XYZ file of C-alpha atoms in Angstrom:
654
model
C 26.723 -24.407 13.048
C 26.539 -22.806 9.826
C 27.382 -26.109 8.257
C 24.471 -27.924 10.352
C 22.061 -25.242 8.882
C 22.446 -25.723 5.419
C 24.077 -29.281 4.957
C 21.071 -31.026 7.532
C 18.199 -30.257 4.582
C 20.763 -31.640 2.111
C 20.996 -34.993 4.151
C 17.682 -35.486 4.763
C 16.831 -34.969 1.151
C 19.420 -37.686 0.145
C 18.396 -39.863 2.861
C 14.570 -39.356 1.832
C 15.422 -39.769 -2.197
C 17.263 -43.266 -2.111
C 16.388 -44.527 1.160
C 13.008 -43.619 2.015
C 11.269 -46.582 0.854
C 14.226 -48.678 2.488
C 13.074 -47.117 6.118
C 9.880 -46.585 5.394
C 7.518 -43.115 5.133
C 6.833 -42.396 8.572
C 10.710 -42.671 9.389
C 11.399 -40.363 6.262
C 8.680 -37.951 7.145
C 10.167 -37.434 10.737
C 13.600 -37.408 10.004
C 13.301 -34.955 6.916
C 11.316 -32.675 9.617
C 13.522 -32.927 12.290
C 16.764 -32.162 10.165
C 14.610 -28.688 8.889
C 13.414 -28.183 12.328
C 16.910 -28.370 13.682
C 18.573 -26.146 11.175
C 15.430 -23.340 11.984
C 16.446 -23.682 15.528
C 20.120 -22.859 15.143
C 19.055 -19.901 12.322
C 17.430 -18.389 15.276
C 20.065 -18.697 17.711
C 22.338 -16.936 14.467
C 19.923 -14.611 14.173
C 20.299 -13.011 17.708
C 24.184 -13.310 17.523
C 25.113 -12.054 14.258
C 22.292 -9.277 13.831
C 22.539 -6.279 15.555
C 25.549 -5.017 14.026
C 27.791 -8.278 14.188
C 30.457 -8.184 11.602
C 30.386 -10.419 8.378
C 31.366 -13.817 9.082
C 32.931 -15.818 6.304
C 32.815 -19.743 6.932
C 35.103 -21.919 4.287
C 33.811 -24.926 2.973
C 35.961 -26.169 0.255
C 38.031 -24.822 -2.776
C 35.452 -24.927 -5.626
C 36.296 -23.456 -9.101
C 39.708 -21.886 -9.767
C 40.554 -20.990 -13.330
C 42.867 -17.947 -14.259
C 41.263 -14.720 -13.243
C 38.235 -16.964 -11.994
C 38.485 -17.870 -8.180
C 35.146 -18.976 -6.869
C 35.575 -20.791 -3.471
C 33.006 -22.484 -1.554
C 32.433 -20.112 1.682
C 29.545 -18.740 3.378
C 28.613 -15.203 3.710
C 27.030 -14.665 7.318
C 26.023 -11.339 8.096
C 22.264 -9.956 9.020
C 20.979 -10.229 5.844
C 21.933 -13.955 5.634
C 20.590 -14.424 9.038
C 17.236 -12.919 8.415
C 16.822 -14.600 5.320
C 18.127 -18.196 7.524
C 15.335 -17.892 9.648
C 12.603 -17.131 6.882
C 13.662 -20.361 4.871
C 13.953 -22.745 7.923
C 11.174 -21.581 10.062
C 8.499 -21.743 6.742
C 10.318 -25.393 5.496
C 10.198 -26.745 8.705
C 6.625 -25.796 9.649
C 5.955 -26.677 6.085
C 7.403 -30.353 6.393
C 5.606 -30.760 9.592
C 2.176 -29.594 7.925
C 2.809 -31.920 4.780
C 3.280 -34.993 7.098
C -1.004 -34.474 7.707
C -1.677 -32.832 4.071
C -0.165 -35.682 2.187
C -0.788 -38.279 4.679
C -2.799 -40.565 1.398
C -0.203 -39.922 -1.090
C 1.685 -42.952 -2.114
C 4.682 -41.113 -3.265
C 5.381 -39.246 0.080
C 9.281 -40.122 0.399
C 9.784 -38.552 -3.061
C 7.905 -35.349 -1.767
C 9.996 -34.811 1.392
C 13.190 -35.587 -0.674
C 12.487 -32.515 -2.950
C 11.228 -30.342 0.278
C 14.372 -30.941 1.836
C 16.181 -30.287 -1.665
C 14.227 -27.196 -2.149
C 15.218 -26.174 1.474
C 19.161 -26.698 0.709
C 19.255 -24.930 -2.791
C 17.506 -21.980 -0.920
C 20.255 -21.834 1.828
C 22.762 -22.095 -0.634
C 21.546 -19.253 -2.239
C 21.314 -17.051 0.631
C 24.656 -17.955 2.130
C 26.709 -17.665 -1.172
C 29.474 -15.383 -1.217
C 29.777 -15.152 -4.777
C 28.219 -14.780 -7.523
C 28.591 -18.185 -9.039
C 27.944 -19.836 -5.706
C 24.534 -17.612 -5.798
C 24.108 -18.918 -9.356
C 24.124 -22.709 -8.187
C 21.847 -21.933 -5.647
C 19.617 -19.984 -7.950
C 19.139 -22.647 -10.406
C 18.915 -25.286 -7.516
C 15.878 -23.697 -6.542
C 14.613 -23.738 -10.243
C 15.124 -27.440 -10.456
C 13.481 -28.063 -6.948
C 10.199 -25.925 -7.447
C 9.921 -27.871 -11.363
C 9.943 -31.019 -9.264
C 7.636 -30.000 -6.916
C 5.275 -28.184 -9.114
C 5.180 -31.443 -11.248
C 4.865 -33.609 -8.380
C 1.556 -35.083 -9.518
C 3.024 -35.723 -13.157
C 0.419 -37.674 -14.318
C -1.743 -34.802 -14.405
C -1.284 -32.942 -17.571
C -2.149 -29.635 -15.928
C 0.721 -30.181 -13.578
C 3.598 -30.985 -15.898
C 2.315 -28.079 -18.386
C 2.722 -25.823 -14.887
C 6.223 -27.486 -14.073
C 7.381 -26.841 -17.900
C 6.144 -23.328 -18.289
C 7.509 -22.003 -14.741
C 11.060 -24.059 -15.813
C 10.939 -22.108 -19.264
C 9.645 -18.570 -17.649
C 12.685 -18.624 -15.277
C 15.081 -19.504 -17.812
C 14.275 -16.718 -19.365
C 14.984 -14.661 -16.511
C 18.031 -17.015 -15.497
C 19.664 -15.998 -19.111
C 19.707 -12.146 -18.151
C 21.017 -13.244 -14.433
C 23.770 -15.219 -16.381
C 24.940 -12.305 -18.529
C 24.802 -10.129 -15.632
C 27.104 -12.313 -13.687
C 29.291 -12.860 -16.754
C 29.505 -8.877 -17.292
C 30.314 -8.250 -13.849
C 33.434 -10.769 -14.144
C 34.411 -9.085 -17.412
C 34.119 -5.418 -15.486
C 35.576 -6.127 -12.258
C 37.909 -9.601 -12.797
C 36.291 -11.328 -9.720
C 33.119 -12.645 -8.665
C 33.825 -12.150 -4.897
C 31.035 -9.995 -3.715
C 33.633 -8.196 -1.136
C 35.961 -7.257 -4.021
C 32.926 -6.189 -6.390
C 31.251 -4.062 -3.120
C 34.736 -2.428 -3.127
C 35.325 -1.822 -6.477
C 31.561 -0.536 -7.660
C 31.736 3.036 -6.204
C 34.844 3.406 -8.495
C 32.999 2.308 -11.872
C 29.992 4.674 -10.871
C 29.095 7.151 -13.877
C 32.022 5.049 -15.876
C 30.601 3.951 -19.520
C 31.769 1.306 -21.491
C 31.149 0.577 -25.808
C 28.692 -1.982 -26.583
C 27.246 -2.691 -29.713
C 28.817 0.578 -30.977
C 26.996 2.722 -28.235
C 28.447 3.845 -24.997
C 26.508 2.511 -22.069
C 26.901 3.080 -18.338
C 28.753 0.058 -17.192
C 26.736 -0.549 -13.746
C 23.426 0.292 -15.243
C 23.815 -2.423 -17.670
C 25.399 -5.107 -15.353
C 22.382 -4.294 -12.542
C 19.585 -4.445 -15.117
C 20.849 -7.521 -16.376
C 21.030 -8.903 -12.880
C 17.612 -7.662 -12.207
C 15.990 -9.664 -15.322
C 16.840 -12.624 -13.599
C 14.988 -11.262 -10.361
C 12.229 -10.572 -12.673
C 11.844 -14.375 -13.706
C 12.466 -15.707 -9.932
C 10.259 -13.148 -8.215
C 7.380 -13.259 -10.735
C 7.524 -9.612 -12.037
C 5.412 -8.229 -14.298
C 6.116 -9.768 -18.069
C 7.866 -12.584 -16.487
C 5.006 -13.193 -13.833
C 2.966 -15.858 -15.902
C 4.515 -18.924 -14.354
C 3.239 -18.177 -10.734
C -0.577 -18.671 -11.257
C -0.108 -21.917 -13.251
C 2.606 -23.182 -10.152
C -0.113 -23.840 -7.927
C -0.791 -26.747 -9.569
C 1.473 -28.445 -7.113
C 0.528 -29.841 -3.550
C -0.807 -26.623 -1.359
C 2.454 -27.150 0.868
C 4.314 -26.519 -2.300
C 2.770 -23.206 -2.638
C 3.120 -21.891 0.849
C 7.001 -22.876 0.609
C 8.315 -21.825 -2.827
C 5.734 -19.265 -4.084
C 5.002 -17.649 -1.000
C 8.234 -17.595 1.118
C 11.173 -18.708 -0.233
C 11.969 -18.778 -3.886
C 9.893 -16.026 -5.247
C 11.956 -13.764 -2.709
C 15.078 -14.566 -4.006
C 14.926 -11.817 -6.355
C 14.642 -9.153 -4.006
C 17.090 -10.650 -1.721
C 19.575 -10.334 -4.948
C 18.871 -6.804 -5.342
C 19.460 -6.149 -1.503
C 22.402 -8.249 -1.159
C 23.944 -6.339 -4.162
C 23.227 -3.156 -2.923
C 26.417 -1.590 -3.015
C 26.356 -2.451 -6.880
C 22.782 -0.878 -7.471
C 23.220 2.113 -5.447
C 25.544 3.607 -8.229
C 22.878 2.289 -10.727
C 19.756 5.103 -10.291
C 18.544 4.732 -13.747
C 18.142 0.770 -13.380
C 16.719 1.721 -9.718
C 14.257 3.617 -11.522
C 13.113 0.645 -13.863
C 13.061 -1.394 -10.403
C 10.538 0.929 -9.197
C 8.591 1.074 -12.418
C 8.031 -2.619 -12.303
C 7.544 -3.121 -8.942
C 5.053 -0.741 -8.770
C 3.210 -1.927 -12.043
C 3.201 -5.457 -10.742
C 1.588 -4.714 -7.322
C -1.328 -2.801 -9.312
C -1.596 -5.695 -12.097
C -1.757 -8.617 -9.952
C -4.361 -6.993 -7.287
C -6.505 -6.461 -10.202
C -6.321 -10.128 -11.376
C -7.150 -11.513 -8.178
C -10.188 -9.171 -8.008
C -12.112 -11.941 -9.873
C -10.286 -15.252 -9.458
C -12.418 -18.053 -7.813
C -9.464 -20.756 -7.231
C -8.809 -19.648 -3.622
C -5.054 -20.916 -4.128
C -4.948 -18.564 -7.344
C -6.312 -15.750 -5.397
C -3.384 -15.763 -3.106
C -1.227 -16.655 -5.646
C -1.519 -13.578 -7.328
C -1.467 -11.760 -3.903
C 1.861 -13.098 -3.701
C 3.025 -11.619 -6.828
C 1.262 -7.895 -6.116
C 3.362 -7.830 -2.358
C 6.494 -8.484 -4.296
C 6.073 -5.684 -6.273
C 5.731 -3.591 -2.927
C 9.112 -5.231 -1.938
C 10.787 -4.129 -5.112
C 9.347 -0.775 -5.102
C 11.464 -0.502 -1.721
C 14.506 -1.871 -3.064
C 13.933 0.534 -6.408
C 13.502 3.950 -4.223
C 16.738 2.555 -1.904
C 14.929 1.572 1.263
C 16.411 -1.900 0.892
C 15.700 -2.596 4.718
C 12.010 -1.858 4.300
C 11.635 -4.271 1.168
C 13.670 -6.998 3.719
C 11.030 -6.270 6.450
C 8.176 -6.995 4.212
C 9.757 -9.832 2.468
C 10.142 -11.129 6.603
C 6.693 -10.297 7.693
C 4.900 -11.675 4.410
C 6.582 -15.065 5.069
C 4.915 -15.909 8.086
C 0.930 -14.418 6.897
C 1.214 -15.583 3.164
C 2.596 -19.035 4.414
C -0.399 -18.679 7.009
C -2.838 -18.200 4.355
C -1.455 -20.652 2.039
C -1.621 -23.281 4.655
C -4.596 -22.000 5.557
C -6.252 -22.512 2.290
C -4.791 -25.906 2.213
C -6.721 -26.688 5.315
C -10.121 -25.502 3.499
C -9.069 -27.431 0.638
C -8.460 -30.935 3.022
C -11.940 -30.098 4.744
C -13.473 -29.902 1.103
C -12.330 -32.832 -0.186
C -9.737 -31.182 -2.532
C -12.358 -28.620 -3.837
C -10.547 -25.315 -4.632
C -13.315 -23.305 -6.331
C -14.744 -20.700 -3.919
C -17.788 -20.749 -4.989
C -18.431 -24.157 -4.055
C -17.548 -23.429 -0.344
C -19.351 -20.762 1.938
C -20.494 -21.605 5.364
C -17.544 -22.761 6.616
C -16.891 -21.172 9.607
C -18.738 -23.415 11.661
C -17.580 -26.476 10.575
C -13.929 -25.676 10.717
C -13.641 -22.864 13.116
C -9.435 -23.017 14.320
C -9.028 -22.830 10.496
C -11.287 -19.792 10.218
C -9.457 -18.325 12.945
C -6.365 -18.584 11.372
C -7.106 -17.535 7.871
C -8.637 -14.574 9.793
C -5.525 -13.655 11.131
C -3.836 -14.480 7.912
C -6.505 -11.759 6.011
C -6.052 -9.170 8.562
C -2.295 -9.301 8.433
C -2.118 -9.165 4.806
C -4.795 -6.275 4.535
C -2.333 -3.878 7.059
C -4.800 -3.545 9.791
C -3.538 -1.530 12.527
C -3.336 1.970 13.628
C -0.709 4.600 11.996
C 2.178 5.214 14.069
C 0.836 2.876 16.763
C 0.421 -0.678 16.519
C -1.345 -3.077 13.771
C -0.952 -6.631 12.264
C 2.527 -7.541 10.408
C 1.767 -6.635 7.080
C 0.608 -3.141 8.674
C 4.116 -2.437 9.664
C 6.174 -3.235 6.380
C 3.350 -2.548 3.669
C 2.695 0.910 4.990
C 6.298 1.614 5.347
C 6.784 0.878 1.851
C 3.662 3.339 0.980
C 5.431 5.817 2.966
C 9.049 5.207 1.520
C 7.516 5.603 -2.389
C 5.810 9.057 -1.394
C 8.999 10.222 0.172
C 11.081 9.044 -3.111
C 9.171 11.614 -4.948
C 8.544 9.228 -8.233
C 7.613 11.352 -11.407
C 3.659 12.201 -10.318
C 4.027 10.017 -7.459
C 3.018 6.876 -9.294
C 4.516 4.579 -7.529
C 2.681 5.886 -4.274
C -0.560 5.668 -5.929
C -0.107 2.501 -7.744
C 0.628 1.027 -4.322
C -2.499 2.655 -2.613
C -4.714 1.409 -5.190
C -3.166 -2.203 -4.770
C -3.460 -1.899 -1.133
C -7.591 -0.841 -1.604
C -7.589 -3.849 -4.060
C -5.747 -6.419 -1.605
C -8.307 -5.496 1.145
C -11.164 -6.631 -1.290
C -9.979 -9.571 -2.787
C -8.617 -10.775 0.853
C -11.803 -10.093 2.321
C -13.668 -11.463 -0.787
C -11.759 -14.981 -0.212
C -12.837 -14.987 3.348
C -16.554 -14.266 2.785
C -17.088 -16.437 0.196
C -15.176 -19.152 1.725
C -16.484 -18.993 5.229
C -19.869 -17.109 5.435
C -23.167 -17.525 3.195
C -24.844 -20.125 1.690
C -23.387 -23.359 2.190
C -22.833 -24.004 -1.205
C -21.071 -27.738 -1.098
C -24.169 -28.919 -0.302
C -25.447 -28.171 -3.760
C -22.098 -29.749 -4.944
C -22.319 -32.979 -2.836
C -25.810 -33.392 -1.945
C -27.511 -32.590 1.714
C -27.443 -36.221 3.071
C -23.924 -37.008 1.901
C -22.287 -37.213 5.407
C -19.073 -38.529 3.646
C -18.327 -35.316 2.295
C -19.314 -33.150 5.303
C -16.343 -30.320 5.856
C -13.890 -31.250 8.990
C -11.582 -29.823 10.537
C -7.694 -30.810 9.853
C -5.832 -32.773 12.339
C -3.453 -31.222 14.848
C -0.416 -31.949 12.590
C -1.672 -29.424 10.318
C -2.886 -27.150 12.624
C 0.321 -26.578 14.710
C 2.102 -25.063 11.884
C -0.663 -22.553 11.666
C -0.652 -21.782 15.300
C 3.378 -20.933 15.142
C 2.563 -18.765 11.717
C -0.120 -16.850 13.221
C 2.263 -15.809 15.996
C 4.213 -14.435 13.313
C 1.748 -12.686 11.432
C 0.493 -10.849 14.631
C 3.401 -9.820 16.121
C 6.461 -9.950 13.731
C 5.746 -6.460 12.329
C 5.641 -4.409 16.000
C 8.297 -6.671 17.621
C 10.940 -5.973 15.058
C 10.060 -2.590 13.357
C 12.489 -0.736 15.141
C 15.460 -2.994 13.895
C 14.340 -3.039 10.032
C 13.170 0.932 9.861
C 13.261 2.133 12.756
C 15.825 3.781 15.456
C 17.874 0.506 15.541
C 18.608 -0.146 12.007
C 22.154 0.684 12.525
C 22.617 -1.328 15.550
C 20.800 -4.092 13.650
C 22.020 -4.408 10.037
C 25.609 -2.937 10.548
C 27.150 -3.475 6.743
C 24.787 -5.764 5.840
C 23.208 -3.408 3.464
C 24.509 -0.594 1.810
C 23.237 3.035 1.107
C 24.792 5.736 -0.841
C 25.811 8.643 1.102
C 23.047 10.621 -0.657
C 20.334 8.102 0.424
C 18.383 9.408 3.135
C 15.117 7.557 2.207
C 14.848 5.597 5.493
C 14.705 8.926 7.398
C 12.278 10.800 4.885
C 9.635 8.005 5.234
C 9.392 9.022 8.629
C 8.272 12.316 8.007
C 5.513 12.197 5.657
C 2.238 13.977 5.585
C -0.232 12.595 8.124
C -2.538 11.471 4.965
C 0.093 9.821 3.529
C 0.579 7.710 6.496
C -3.180 7.009 6.849
C -3.612 6.641 2.934
C -2.996 2.451 2.763
C -5.478 2.359 6.041
C -8.320 4.330 4.285
C -7.679 2.216 1.458
C -7.987 -0.706 3.424
C -11.127 0.353 5.090
C -12.519 0.971 1.596
C -11.569 -2.581 0.472
C -13.282 -3.990 3.078
C -16.389 -2.042 3.029
C -16.754 -2.904 -0.757
C -16.257 -6.640 0.046
C -18.727 -6.439 2.697
C -21.275 -5.003 0.254
C -20.640 -7.090 -2.235
C -20.573 -10.784 -0.616
C -22.127 -10.017 2.708
C -25.211 -7.447 2.121
C -26.062 -7.268 -1.354
C -25.328 -10.557 -2.466
C -26.704 -9.860 -6.224
C -23.996 -7.539 -7.128
C -21.374 -9.208 -7.833
C -23.205 -11.174 -10.514
C -24.710 -7.710 -12.031
C -21.689 -5.931 -11.649
C -20.026 -9.022 -13.640
C -22.505 -8.581 -16.403
C -22.526 -5.085 -16.666
C -18.902 -4.906 -17.086
C -18.369 -8.054 -19.023
C -15.319 -7.218 -21.142
C -13.391 -5.844 -18.260
C -14.231 -8.776 -16.123
C -12.802 -11.299 -18.725
C -9.829 -9.049 -19.268
C -8.889 -9.137 -15.629
C -10.179 -13.086 -15.390
C -8.080 -14.019 -18.242
C -5.064 -12.203 -16.597
C -5.339 -9.265 -18.993
C -4.537 -11.923 -21.553
C -0.838 -12.138 -21.474
C -1.090 -16.175 -21.707
C -3.092 -15.535 -25.011
C -0.499 -12.871 -26.213
C 2.570 -14.936 -25.288
C 0.974 -17.910 -26.812
C 0.511 -15.978 -30.251
C 4.026 -14.340 -29.884
C 6.470 -16.965 -28.646
C 4.634 -20.284 -28.249
C 2.849 -20.765 -31.532
C 6.108 -19.294 -33.991
C 8.272 -21.481 -31.818
C 6.080 -24.589 -32.571
C 5.556 -23.595 -36.377
C 9.351 -23.119 -36.551
C 10.057 -26.668 -34.808
C 7.582 -28.376 -37.575
C 9.355 -26.421 -40.230
C 12.823 -27.433 -39.180
C 11.361 -31.012 -38.564
C 9.047 -31.688 -41.864
C 10.890 -29.552 -43.992
C 14.365 -29.569 -43.009
C 14.853 -32.694 -41.291
C 12.170 -34.793 -43.114
C 11.921 -33.310 -46.881
C 15.698 -31.942 -47.264
C 18.130 -34.080 -44.834
C 16.082 -37.593 -45.290
C 14.719 -36.801 -48.592
C 17.784 -35.259 -50.120
C 20.621 -36.160 -47.627
C 22.304 -39.498 -47.202
C 18.894 -40.943 -46.208
C 17.500 -39.999 -49.712
C 20.296 -40.893 -51.644
C 20.223 -44.335 -49.962
C 16.530 -44.508 -50.830
C 16.825 -43.794 -54.557
C 19.400 -46.586 -54.950
C 17.572 -48.859 -53.114
C 14.460 -47.954 -55.168
C 16.497 -47.990 -58.698
C 18.055 -51.335 -57.695
C 14.347 -52.995 -56.993
C 13.092 -51.609 -60.842
C 16.381 -52.960 -62.508
C 16.180 -56.428 -60.251
C 12.177 -56.649 -61.766
C 13.949 -56.602 -65.557
C 15.936 -60.092 -64.644
C 12.986 -62.336 -65.449
C 15.163 -65.646 -65.969
C 12.748 -66.499 -69.765
C 14.665 -66.069 -73.007
C 11.819 -65.235 -74.833
C 11.631 -61.815 -72.710
C 15.525 -61.073 -73.523
C 14.630 -61.907 -77.322
C 12.280 -59.330 -77.178
C 14.439 -56.508 -75.498
C 17.236 -57.813 -78.187
C 14.554 -56.972 -81.111
C 13.699 -53.644 -79.645
C 17.274 -52.747 -79.362
C 17.689 -53.887 -83.219
C 14.835 -51.848 -84.149
C 16.270 -48.791 -82.341
C 19.380 -48.965 -83.947
C 17.946 -49.453 -87.386
C 15.818 -46.555 -87.202
C 18.644 -44.327 -86.243
C 20.813 -45.446 -89.403
C 17.679 -44.156 -91.657
C 17.564 -41.020 -90.183
C 20.906 -40.660 -90.053
C 21.905 -42.058 -93.854
C 24.010 -44.338 -92.047
C 26.336 -41.370 -90.724
C 28.029 -41.916 -86.969
C 26.393 -39.875 -84.248
């Protein structure tokens, strides 16, 4: 069963990539969608079989790399954490495949698109089923490759090609740290097998080693390097710049890669390696700091974005920060719980945005929308459910949408962790307020108010009238909406409640002194209500600005123009990185090209010497004219020079 889950998407990718044009577009779409759909069904079966305290299952596949002490056999590690990720990846991927049949129906390269989608799914499944760090790195780089291909799918667009390259390069920065972490882990533990590393990790707690003349804590350094990889893959603060630009890919790509799967790989990795991170408290503090700052930073930028997909992209970045805060304070299951629920409502929002874009004939600027609630009522309802889930609507200690159960749990865990000045808690609460504001801002600007698309296309242009999406695009929205409504209260007990031990078994590790999952349920009442109150304040401000006093947004932007531009340009990180890294890199490249290769190597090296020989030969050849009087003239000049020398030297030899 597990081999089928992993390899069916790969088979679909191979068939679509190599034989898609031969068998036809529609058979390719149906085949790849069916293969991933079967994998999704099998994943849910595995979820109920392995979850609820099931033991770790090892499924050997093949002997892979064996060299000295390095033994990286290809095997699947199946436990509760694995099957949770299998459900997330295959469910969202199958729905995205189905959705893409309608969304991409006008594209002439659909076979290539579906091949890339299935290839990405396979790489992600390889990552989450890995039993050793080398196999994990294989899947890690595989999703990086697939994301590059999908983001740059419309490669004739310069913006899409630039976004794909940017995502690839920024991820390589993080992956360099991840690779160093794997090298260091093998150097310290003499193995890359997860079970052997987990068993030996407690013995290295508090131990140090010499590095560059300094004594450093072993596990702190290793976990820090591994987390650098997570920062890149999960678009955390400082390595986040690729994620918003990745929206240049088709909308289904945004839902698959940048909402539910690839960007959550970093969260999965930290949770998987919890036996190491639990003994590296300094690194966990760094994880908490980066997560809290990311949640706050991305939420501030989302406040003012006008591209509907970019708003949701920054929301993804912010929600990933929540997940890392949970892991940083030791509440790994709370982080995975938010990963689980977030997959449903964020994929719903992205695919809902795609339905809006489809209705608006590929218009993505919310300033050119409005008044769509009556035009596309089903999409309106789906986006409403996604917004309610993202903003965390619910009644504390009772019931709510998916995001309410998982996000509020992280907020409570952040308070219980007692970070300095409770900075993590306050940043997350403020981020919750801003999340509510920009989510409802998106909803109101898109579906209510003046139909601004009429001004863009003309009142009488019925060809550009917004229209509802076809059923093949709406069915995935219905399925995701069920998850956005029910996945929170249905599984809360098993992720963070009384059924935790029964469900997780040994899939996640917490040190003996880690009682965060118990303490988070005993926070003050005002803490439990804080995220809900913040959500209501954000909703009220959004209603005031975009439904009641619609003149306020322009007036506020004008009054706080520097701050508005600061947020609109995402804190100027792109400009800063361009000045610090991109321009110096180009300058160095031109110097080595023009100065090094051109002036020195070509000018003075073999090319330069051969050029000088040819130049000299050409000049000498011009002296050989073949005329006798020219040679006589040269002889006379020579005689004159000799006589002159004798005159001045008195006939003495030189």
